[in-house]
PDB file of C-alpha atoms in Angstrom:
ATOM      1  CA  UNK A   1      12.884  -7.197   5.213  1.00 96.00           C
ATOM      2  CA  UNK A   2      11.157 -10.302   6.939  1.00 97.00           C
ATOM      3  CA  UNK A   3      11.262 -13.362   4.810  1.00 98.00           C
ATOM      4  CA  UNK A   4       8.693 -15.935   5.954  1.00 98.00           C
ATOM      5  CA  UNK A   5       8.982 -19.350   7.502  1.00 97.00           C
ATOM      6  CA  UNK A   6      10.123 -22.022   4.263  1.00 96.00           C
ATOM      7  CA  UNK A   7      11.400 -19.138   2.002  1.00 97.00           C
ATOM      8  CA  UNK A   8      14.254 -21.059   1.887  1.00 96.00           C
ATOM      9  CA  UNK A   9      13.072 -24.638   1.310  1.00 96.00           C
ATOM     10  CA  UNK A  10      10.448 -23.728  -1.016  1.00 96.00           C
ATOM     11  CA  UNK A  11      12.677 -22.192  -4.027  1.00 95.00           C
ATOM     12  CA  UNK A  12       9.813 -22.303  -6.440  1.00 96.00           C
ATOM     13  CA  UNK A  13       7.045 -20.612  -4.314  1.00 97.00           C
ATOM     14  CA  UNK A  14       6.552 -16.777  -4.318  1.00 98.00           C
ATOM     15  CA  UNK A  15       5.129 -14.624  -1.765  1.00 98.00           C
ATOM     16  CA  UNK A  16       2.503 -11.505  -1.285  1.00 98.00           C
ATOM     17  CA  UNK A  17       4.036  -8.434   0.195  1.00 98.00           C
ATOM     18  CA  UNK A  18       3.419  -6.172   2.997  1.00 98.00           C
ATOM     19  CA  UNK A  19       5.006  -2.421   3.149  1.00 98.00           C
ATOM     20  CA  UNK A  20       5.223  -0.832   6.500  1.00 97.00           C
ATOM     21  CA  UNK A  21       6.059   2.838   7.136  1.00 97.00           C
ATOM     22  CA  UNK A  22       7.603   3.551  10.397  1.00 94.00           C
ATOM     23  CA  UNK A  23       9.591   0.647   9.924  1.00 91.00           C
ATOM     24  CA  UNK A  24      11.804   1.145  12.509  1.00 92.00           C
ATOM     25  CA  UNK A  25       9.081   0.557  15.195  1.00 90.00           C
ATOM     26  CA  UNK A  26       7.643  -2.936  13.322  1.00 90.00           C
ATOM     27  CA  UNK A  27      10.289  -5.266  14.724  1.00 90.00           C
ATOM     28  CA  UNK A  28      12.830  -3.710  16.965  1.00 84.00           C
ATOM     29  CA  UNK A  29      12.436  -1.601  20.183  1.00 79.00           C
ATOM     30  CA  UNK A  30      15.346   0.148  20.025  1.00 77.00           C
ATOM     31  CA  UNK A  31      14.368   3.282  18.096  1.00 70.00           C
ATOM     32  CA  UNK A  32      11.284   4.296  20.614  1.00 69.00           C
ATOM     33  CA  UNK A  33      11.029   1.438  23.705  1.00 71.00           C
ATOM     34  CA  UNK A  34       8.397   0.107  21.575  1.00 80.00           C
ATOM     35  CA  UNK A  35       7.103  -2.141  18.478  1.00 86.00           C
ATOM     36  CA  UNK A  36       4.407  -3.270  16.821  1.00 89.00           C
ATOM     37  CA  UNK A  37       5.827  -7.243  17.210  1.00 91.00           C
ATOM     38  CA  UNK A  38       4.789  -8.113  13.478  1.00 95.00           C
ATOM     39  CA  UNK A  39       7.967 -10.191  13.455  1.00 94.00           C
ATOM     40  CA  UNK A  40       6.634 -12.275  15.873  1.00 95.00           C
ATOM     41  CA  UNK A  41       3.354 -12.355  15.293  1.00 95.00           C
ATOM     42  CA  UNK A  42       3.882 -13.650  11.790  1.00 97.00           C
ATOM     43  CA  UNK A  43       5.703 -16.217  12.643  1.00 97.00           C
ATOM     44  CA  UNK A  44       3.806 -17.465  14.897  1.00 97.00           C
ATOM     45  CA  UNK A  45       0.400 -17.262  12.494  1.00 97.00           C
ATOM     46  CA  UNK A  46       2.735 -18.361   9.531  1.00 97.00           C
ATOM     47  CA  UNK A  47       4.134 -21.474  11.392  1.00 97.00           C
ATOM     48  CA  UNK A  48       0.206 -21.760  13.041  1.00 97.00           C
ATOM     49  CA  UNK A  49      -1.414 -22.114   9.524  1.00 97.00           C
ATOM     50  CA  UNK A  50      -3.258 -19.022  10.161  1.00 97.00           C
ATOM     51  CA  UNK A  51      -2.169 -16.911   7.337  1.00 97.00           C
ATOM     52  CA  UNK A  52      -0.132 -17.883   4.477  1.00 97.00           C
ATOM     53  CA  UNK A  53       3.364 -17.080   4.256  1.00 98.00           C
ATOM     54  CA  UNK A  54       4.363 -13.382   3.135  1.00 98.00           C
ATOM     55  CA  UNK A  55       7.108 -10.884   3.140  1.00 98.00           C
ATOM     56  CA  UNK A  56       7.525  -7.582   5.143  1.00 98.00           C
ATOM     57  CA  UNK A  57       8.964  -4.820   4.268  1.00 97.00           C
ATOM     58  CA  UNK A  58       9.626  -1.821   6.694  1.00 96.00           C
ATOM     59  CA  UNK A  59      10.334   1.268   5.284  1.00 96.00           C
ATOM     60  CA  UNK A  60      12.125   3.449   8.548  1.00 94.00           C
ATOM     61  CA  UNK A  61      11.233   7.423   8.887  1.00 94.00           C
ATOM     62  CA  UNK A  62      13.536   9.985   9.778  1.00 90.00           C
ATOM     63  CA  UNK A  63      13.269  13.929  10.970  1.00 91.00           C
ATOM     64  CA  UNK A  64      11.330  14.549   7.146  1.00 94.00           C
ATOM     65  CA  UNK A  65       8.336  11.945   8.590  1.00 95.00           C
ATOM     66  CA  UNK A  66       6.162  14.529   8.784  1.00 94.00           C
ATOM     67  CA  UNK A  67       6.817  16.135   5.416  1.00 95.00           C
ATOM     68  CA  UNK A  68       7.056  12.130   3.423  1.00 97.00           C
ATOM     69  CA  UNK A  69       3.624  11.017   5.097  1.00 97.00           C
ATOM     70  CA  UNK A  70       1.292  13.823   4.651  1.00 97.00           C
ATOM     71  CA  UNK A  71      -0.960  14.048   1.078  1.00 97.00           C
ATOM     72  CA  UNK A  72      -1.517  18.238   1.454  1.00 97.00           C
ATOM     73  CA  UNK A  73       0.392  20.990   3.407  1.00 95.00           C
ATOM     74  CA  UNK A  74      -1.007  22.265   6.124  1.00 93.00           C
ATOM     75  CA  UNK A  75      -0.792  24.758   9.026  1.00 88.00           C
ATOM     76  CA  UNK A  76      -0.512  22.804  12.430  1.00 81.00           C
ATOM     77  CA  UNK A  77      -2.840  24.587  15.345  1.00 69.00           C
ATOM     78  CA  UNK A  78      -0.552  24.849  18.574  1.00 59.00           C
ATOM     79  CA  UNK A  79      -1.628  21.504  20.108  1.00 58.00           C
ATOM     80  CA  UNK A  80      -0.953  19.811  16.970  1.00 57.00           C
ATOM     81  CA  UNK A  81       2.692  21.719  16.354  1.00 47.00           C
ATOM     82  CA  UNK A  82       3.782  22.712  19.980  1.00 46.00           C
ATOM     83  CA  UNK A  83       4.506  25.832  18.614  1.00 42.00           C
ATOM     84  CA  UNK A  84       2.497  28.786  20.977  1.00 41.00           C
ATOM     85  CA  UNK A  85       1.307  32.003  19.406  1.00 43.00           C
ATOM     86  CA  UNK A  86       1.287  33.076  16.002  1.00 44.00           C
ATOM     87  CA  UNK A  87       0.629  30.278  13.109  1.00 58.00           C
ATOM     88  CA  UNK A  88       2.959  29.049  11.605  1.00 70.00           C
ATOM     89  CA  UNK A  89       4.105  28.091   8.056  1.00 76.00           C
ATOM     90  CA  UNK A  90       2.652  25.560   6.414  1.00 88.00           C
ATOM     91  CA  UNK A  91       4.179  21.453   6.071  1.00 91.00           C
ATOM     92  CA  UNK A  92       4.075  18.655   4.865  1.00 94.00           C
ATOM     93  CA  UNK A  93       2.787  17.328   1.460  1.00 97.00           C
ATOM     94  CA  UNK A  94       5.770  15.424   0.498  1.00 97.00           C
ATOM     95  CA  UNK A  95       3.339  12.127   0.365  1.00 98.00           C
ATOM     96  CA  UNK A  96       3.119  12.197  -3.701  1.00 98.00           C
ATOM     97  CA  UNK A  97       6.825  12.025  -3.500  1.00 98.00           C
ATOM     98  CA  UNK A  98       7.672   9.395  -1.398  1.00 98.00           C
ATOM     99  CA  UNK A  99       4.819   7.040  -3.401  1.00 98.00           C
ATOM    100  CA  UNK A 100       6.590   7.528  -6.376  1.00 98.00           C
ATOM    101  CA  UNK A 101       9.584   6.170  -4.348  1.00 98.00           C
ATOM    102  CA  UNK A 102       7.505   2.845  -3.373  1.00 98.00           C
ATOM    103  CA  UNK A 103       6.206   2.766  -6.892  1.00 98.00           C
ATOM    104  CA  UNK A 104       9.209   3.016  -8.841  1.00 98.00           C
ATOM    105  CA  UNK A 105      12.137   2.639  -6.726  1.00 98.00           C
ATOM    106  CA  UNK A 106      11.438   0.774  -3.653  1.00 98.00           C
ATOM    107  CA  UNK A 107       9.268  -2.400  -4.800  1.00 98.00           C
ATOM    108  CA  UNK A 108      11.310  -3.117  -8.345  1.00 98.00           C
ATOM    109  CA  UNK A 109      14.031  -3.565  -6.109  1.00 98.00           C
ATOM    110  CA  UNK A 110      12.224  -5.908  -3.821  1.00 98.00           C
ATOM    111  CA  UNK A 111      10.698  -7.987  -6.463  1.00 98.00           C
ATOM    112  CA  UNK A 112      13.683  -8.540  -8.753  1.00 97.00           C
ATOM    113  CA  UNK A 113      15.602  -9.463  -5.156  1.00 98.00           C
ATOM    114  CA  UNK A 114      12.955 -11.817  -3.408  1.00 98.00           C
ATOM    115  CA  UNK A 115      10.513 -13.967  -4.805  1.00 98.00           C
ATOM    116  CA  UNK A 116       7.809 -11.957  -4.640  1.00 98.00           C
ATOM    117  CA  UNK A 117       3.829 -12.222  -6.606  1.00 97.00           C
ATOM    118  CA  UNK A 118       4.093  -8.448  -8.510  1.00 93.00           C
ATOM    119  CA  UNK A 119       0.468  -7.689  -9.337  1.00 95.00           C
ATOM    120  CA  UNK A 120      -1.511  -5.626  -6.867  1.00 96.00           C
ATOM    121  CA  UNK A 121      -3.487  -7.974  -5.525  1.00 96.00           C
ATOM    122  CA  UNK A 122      -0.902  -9.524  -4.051  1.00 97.00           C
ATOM    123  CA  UNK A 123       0.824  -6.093  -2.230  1.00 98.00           C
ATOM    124  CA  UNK A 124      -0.173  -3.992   0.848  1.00 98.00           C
ATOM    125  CA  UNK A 125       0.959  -1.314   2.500  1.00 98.00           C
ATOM    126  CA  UNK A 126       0.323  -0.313   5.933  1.00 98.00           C
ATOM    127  CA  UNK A 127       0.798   2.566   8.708  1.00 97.00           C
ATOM    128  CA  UNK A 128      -0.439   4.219  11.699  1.00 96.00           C
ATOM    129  CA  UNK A 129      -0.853   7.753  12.727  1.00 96.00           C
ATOM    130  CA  UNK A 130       0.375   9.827   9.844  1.00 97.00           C
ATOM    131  CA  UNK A 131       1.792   6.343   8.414  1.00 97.00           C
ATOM    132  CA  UNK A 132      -2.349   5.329   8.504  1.00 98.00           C
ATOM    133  CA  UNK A 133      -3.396   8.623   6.329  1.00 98.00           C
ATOM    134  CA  UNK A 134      -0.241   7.658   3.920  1.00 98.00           C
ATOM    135  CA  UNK A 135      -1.886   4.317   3.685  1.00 98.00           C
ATOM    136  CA  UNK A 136      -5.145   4.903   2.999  1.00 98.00           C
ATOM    137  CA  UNK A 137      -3.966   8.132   0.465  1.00 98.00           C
ATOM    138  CA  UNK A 138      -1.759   4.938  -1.427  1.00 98.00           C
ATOM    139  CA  UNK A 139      -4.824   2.593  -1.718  1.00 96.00           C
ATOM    140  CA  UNK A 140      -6.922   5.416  -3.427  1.00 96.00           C
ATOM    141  CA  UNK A 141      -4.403   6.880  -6.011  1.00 96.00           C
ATOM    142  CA  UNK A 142      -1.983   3.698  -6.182  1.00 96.00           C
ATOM    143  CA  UNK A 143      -4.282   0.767  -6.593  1.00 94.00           C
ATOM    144  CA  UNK A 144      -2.266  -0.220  -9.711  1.00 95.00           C
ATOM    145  CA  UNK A 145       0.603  -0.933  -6.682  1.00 97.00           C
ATOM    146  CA  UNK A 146      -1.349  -1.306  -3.710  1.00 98.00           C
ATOM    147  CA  UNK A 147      -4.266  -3.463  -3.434  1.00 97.00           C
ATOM    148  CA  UNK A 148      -5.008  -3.438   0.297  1.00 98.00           C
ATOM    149  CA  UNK A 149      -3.814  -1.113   3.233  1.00 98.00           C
ATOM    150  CA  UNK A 150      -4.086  -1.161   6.934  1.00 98.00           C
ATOM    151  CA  UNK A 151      -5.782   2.388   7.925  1.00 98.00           C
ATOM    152  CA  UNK A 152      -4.319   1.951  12.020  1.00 98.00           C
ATOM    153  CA  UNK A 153      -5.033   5.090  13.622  1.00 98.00           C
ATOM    154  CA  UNK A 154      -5.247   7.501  10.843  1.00 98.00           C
ATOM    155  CA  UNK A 155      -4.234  11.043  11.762  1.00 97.00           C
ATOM    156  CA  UNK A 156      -8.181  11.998  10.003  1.00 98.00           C
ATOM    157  CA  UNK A 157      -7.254  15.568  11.987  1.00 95.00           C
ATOM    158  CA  UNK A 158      -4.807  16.718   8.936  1.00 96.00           C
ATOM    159  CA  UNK A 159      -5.716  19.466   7.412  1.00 95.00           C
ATOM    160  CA  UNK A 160      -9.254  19.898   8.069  1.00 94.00           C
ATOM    161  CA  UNK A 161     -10.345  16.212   7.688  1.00 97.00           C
ATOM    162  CA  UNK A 162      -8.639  15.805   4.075  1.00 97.00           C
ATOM    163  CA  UNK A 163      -9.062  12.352   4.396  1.00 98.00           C
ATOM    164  CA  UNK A 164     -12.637  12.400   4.641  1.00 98.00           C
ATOM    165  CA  UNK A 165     -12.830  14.766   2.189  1.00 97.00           C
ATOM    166  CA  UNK A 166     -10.274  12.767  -0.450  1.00 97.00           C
ATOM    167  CA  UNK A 167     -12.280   9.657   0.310  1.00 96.00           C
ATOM    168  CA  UNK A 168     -15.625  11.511  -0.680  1.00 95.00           C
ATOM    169  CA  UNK A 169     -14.307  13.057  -3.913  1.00 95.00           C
ATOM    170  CA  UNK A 170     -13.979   9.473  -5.194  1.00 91.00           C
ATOM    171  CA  UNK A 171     -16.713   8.073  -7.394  1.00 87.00           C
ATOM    172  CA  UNK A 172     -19.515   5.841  -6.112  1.00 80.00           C
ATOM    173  CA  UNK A 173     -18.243   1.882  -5.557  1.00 76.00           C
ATOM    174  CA  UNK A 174     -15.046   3.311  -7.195  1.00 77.00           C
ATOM    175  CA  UNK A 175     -13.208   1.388  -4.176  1.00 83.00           C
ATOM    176  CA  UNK A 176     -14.569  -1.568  -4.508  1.00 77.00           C
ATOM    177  CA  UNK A 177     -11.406  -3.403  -5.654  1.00 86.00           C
ATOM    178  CA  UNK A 178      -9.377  -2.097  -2.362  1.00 93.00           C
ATOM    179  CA  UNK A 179      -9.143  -4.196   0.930  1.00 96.00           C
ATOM    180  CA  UNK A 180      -8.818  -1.863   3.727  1.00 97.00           C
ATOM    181  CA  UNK A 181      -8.263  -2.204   7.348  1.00 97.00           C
ATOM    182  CA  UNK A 182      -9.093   0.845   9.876  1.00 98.00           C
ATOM    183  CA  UNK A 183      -9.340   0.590  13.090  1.00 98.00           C
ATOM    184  CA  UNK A 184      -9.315   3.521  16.195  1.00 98.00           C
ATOM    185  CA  UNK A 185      -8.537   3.299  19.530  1.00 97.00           C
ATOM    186  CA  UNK A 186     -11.376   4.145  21.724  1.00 96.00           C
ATOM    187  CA  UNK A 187      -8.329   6.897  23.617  1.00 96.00           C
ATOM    188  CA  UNK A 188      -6.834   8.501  21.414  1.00 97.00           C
ATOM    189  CA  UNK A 189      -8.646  11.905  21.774  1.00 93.00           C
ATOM    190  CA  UNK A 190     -12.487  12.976  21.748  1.00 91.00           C
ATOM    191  CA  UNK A 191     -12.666  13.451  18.235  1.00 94.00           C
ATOM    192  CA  UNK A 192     -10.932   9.811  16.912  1.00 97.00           C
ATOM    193  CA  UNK A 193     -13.683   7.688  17.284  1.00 97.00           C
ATOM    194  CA  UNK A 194     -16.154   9.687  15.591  1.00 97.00           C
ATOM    195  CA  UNK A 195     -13.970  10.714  13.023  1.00 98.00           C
ATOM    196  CA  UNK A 196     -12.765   7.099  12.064  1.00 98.00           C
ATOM    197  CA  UNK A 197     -17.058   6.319  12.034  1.00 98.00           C
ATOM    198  CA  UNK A 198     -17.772   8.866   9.524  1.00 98.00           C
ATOM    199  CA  UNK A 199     -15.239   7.840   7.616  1.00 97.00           C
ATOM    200  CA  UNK A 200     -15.776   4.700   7.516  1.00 97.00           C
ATOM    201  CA  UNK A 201     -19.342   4.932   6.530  1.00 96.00           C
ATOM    202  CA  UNK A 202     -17.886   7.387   3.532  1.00 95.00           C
ATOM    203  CA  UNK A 203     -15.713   4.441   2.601  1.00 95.00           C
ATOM    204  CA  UNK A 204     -19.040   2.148   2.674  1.00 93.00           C
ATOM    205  CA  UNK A 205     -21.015   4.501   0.537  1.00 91.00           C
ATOM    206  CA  UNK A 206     -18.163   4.461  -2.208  1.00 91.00           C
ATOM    207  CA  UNK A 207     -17.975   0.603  -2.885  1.00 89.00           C
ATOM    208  CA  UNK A 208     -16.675  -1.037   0.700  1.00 87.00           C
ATOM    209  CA  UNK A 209     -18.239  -3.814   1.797  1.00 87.00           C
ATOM    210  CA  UNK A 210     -17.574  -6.796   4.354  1.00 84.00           C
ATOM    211  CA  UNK A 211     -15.518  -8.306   1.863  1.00 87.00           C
ATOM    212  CA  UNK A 212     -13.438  -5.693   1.406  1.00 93.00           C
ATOM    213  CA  UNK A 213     -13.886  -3.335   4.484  1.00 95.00           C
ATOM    214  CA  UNK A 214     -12.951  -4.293   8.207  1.00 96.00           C
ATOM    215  CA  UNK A 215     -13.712  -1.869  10.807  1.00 97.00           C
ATOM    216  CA  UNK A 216     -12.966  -2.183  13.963  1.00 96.00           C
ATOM    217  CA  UNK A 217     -12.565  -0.140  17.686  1.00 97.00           C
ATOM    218  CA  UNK A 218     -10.167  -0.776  20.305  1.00 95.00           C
ATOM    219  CA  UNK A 219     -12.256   0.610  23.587  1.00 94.00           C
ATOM    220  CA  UNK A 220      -9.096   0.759  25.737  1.00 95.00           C
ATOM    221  CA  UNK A 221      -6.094   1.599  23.262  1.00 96.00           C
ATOM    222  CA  UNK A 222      -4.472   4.346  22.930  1.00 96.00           C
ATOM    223  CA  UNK A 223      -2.160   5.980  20.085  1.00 95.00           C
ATOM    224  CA  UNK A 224       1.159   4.483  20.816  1.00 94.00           C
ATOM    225  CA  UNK A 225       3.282   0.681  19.474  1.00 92.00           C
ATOM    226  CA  UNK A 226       1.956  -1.447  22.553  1.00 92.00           C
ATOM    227  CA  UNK A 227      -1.603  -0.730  21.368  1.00 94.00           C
ATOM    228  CA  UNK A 228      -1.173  -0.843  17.864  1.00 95.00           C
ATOM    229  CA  UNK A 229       0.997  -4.404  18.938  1.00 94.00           C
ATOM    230  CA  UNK A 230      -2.078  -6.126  20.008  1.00 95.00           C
ATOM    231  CA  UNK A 231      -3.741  -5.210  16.882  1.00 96.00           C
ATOM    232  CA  UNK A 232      -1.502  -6.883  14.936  1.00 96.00           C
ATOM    233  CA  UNK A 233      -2.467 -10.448  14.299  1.00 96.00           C
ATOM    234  CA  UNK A 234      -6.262  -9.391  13.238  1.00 96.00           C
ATOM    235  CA  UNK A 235      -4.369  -7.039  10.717  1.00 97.00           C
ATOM    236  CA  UNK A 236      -2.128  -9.709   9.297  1.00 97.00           C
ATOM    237  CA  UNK A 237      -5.065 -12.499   9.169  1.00 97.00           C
ATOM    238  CA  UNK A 238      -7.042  -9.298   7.456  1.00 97.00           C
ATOM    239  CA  UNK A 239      -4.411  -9.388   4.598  1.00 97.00           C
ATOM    240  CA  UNK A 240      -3.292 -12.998   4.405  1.00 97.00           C
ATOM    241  CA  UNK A 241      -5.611 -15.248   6.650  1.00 95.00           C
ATOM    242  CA  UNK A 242      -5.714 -18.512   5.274  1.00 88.00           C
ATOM    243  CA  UNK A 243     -10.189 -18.663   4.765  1.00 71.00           C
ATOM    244  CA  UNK A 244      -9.451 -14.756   3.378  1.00 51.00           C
ATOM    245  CA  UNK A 245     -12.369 -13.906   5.692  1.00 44.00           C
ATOM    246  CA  UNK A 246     -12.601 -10.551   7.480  1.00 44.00           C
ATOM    247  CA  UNK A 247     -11.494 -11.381  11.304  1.00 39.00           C
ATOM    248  CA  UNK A 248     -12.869 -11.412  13.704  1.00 37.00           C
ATOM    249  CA  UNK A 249     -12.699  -8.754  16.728  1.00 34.00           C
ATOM    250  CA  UNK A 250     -10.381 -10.012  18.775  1.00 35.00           C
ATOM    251  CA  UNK A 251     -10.259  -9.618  22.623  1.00 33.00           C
ATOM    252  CA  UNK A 252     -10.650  -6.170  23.972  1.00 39.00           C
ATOM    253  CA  UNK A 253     -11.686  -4.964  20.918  1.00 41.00           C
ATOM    254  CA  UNK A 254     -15.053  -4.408  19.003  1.00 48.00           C
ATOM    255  CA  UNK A 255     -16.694  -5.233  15.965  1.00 48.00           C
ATOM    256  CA  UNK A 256     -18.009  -2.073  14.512  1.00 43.00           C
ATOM    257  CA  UNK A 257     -18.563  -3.087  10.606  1.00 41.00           C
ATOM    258  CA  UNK A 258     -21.624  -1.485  10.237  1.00 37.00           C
ATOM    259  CA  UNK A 259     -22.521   1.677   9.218  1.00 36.00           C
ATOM    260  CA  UNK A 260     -24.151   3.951  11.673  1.00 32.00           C
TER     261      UNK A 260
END
């Protein structure tokens, strides 16, 4: 848990909260050479007066990642699996499992230990890679917990595009209410950009808007921390920026918000 700059001096005030899967890659490099930084980069914006002060909370994965972050089962092709030959069984779909977790475990512990603002409005969760498809599954079927997410790098590949397809089974400007973030890296294989388009343009047609929808493309990133590290101040102004405006792209990156 990262408690923000004047947690301790301001005994009265109570802070919005962010949940990170992965959490063993957000502020130490230990686990995989790499991290996303957030540490830093909130307090720096924090101390800056470029977001207002809010608490972290990084959930770490283990060998069951696979099986916690993924909505459906699903058979994994050979490039996906590394497994050669024959298909093999399918995994994953433990994702309704480990929400329930968050939901009833995981965040009446945090608020009854830190001073935290409960309502949903006032939490978001927040992944890439599988941990971005756990996200975005969380804002559409938790929004009595989760009010905003940060889509980074959704794996939009599992099973067949589910996330597309979850996305369009919702009802028209049924997600208004949700604040989401998704961005792609412009290498992270031939189908990511196009994928992350179409479904952001689903995500427009059901409600999104740029109030509540920020799109953006990373031309030269690719699907790894030191990427999704550079990323992460727009995310954090996204979710707690002090004018609550969508950001900006930043450097290197490109402002996509519009349907196409």
């Amino acid at each position: 848990v990262w408690l923000p700059p004047g947690y301790e001096t301001e005994p009265q005030r109570r802070y919005p909260v962010l949940v990170l899967h992965d959490g063993q890659n957000m502020f130490d490099a230990s686990s995989s050479g790499a991290e996303w930084q957030l540490d830093e980069s909130a307090q720096r914006l924090v101390l800056g007066g470029q977001v207002q002060p809010f608490i972290m909370v990084a959930v770490p994965s283990g060998r069951d990642r696979v099986f916690e972050l993924t909505p459906t089962a699903a058979v994994l092709a050979p490039e996906r699996s590394g497994l050669s030959g024959a298909r093999g069984l399918p995994v994953g779909g433990g994702l309704p499992a480990y929400a329930r977790y968050l939901v009833e475990d995981l965040k009446p512990a945090i608020d009854a230990r830190w001073r935290t603002l409960p309502g949903p409005q006032h939490w978001a969760v927040g992944g890439s890679s599988l941990g971005g498809l756990a996200s975005l599954w969380l804002a559409l079927h938790h929004r009595s917990t989760f009010g905003a997410a940060l889509v980074v790098s959704p794996s939009l590949w599992w099973d067949d595009g589910f996330a597309l397809r979850d996305v369009q089974a919702q009802p028209a400007a049924g997600l208004a209410p949700v604040r989401l973030w998704l961005s792609m890296g412009g290498q992270e294989g031939a189908g990511a950009l196009p994928a992350a388009r179409q479904l952001r343009d689903a995500l427009v047609q059901r409600g999104g808007s740029t109030r509540t929808l920020a799109y953006t493309e990373a031309p030269e990133d690719r699907h790894d921390e030191a990427s999704w590290a550079r990323r992460g101040p727009a995310m954090l102004q996204f979710l707690h920026g002090v004018s609550q405006a969508l950001p900006q792209a930043g450097a290197g990156m490109q402002d996509a918000s519009a349907p196409r």
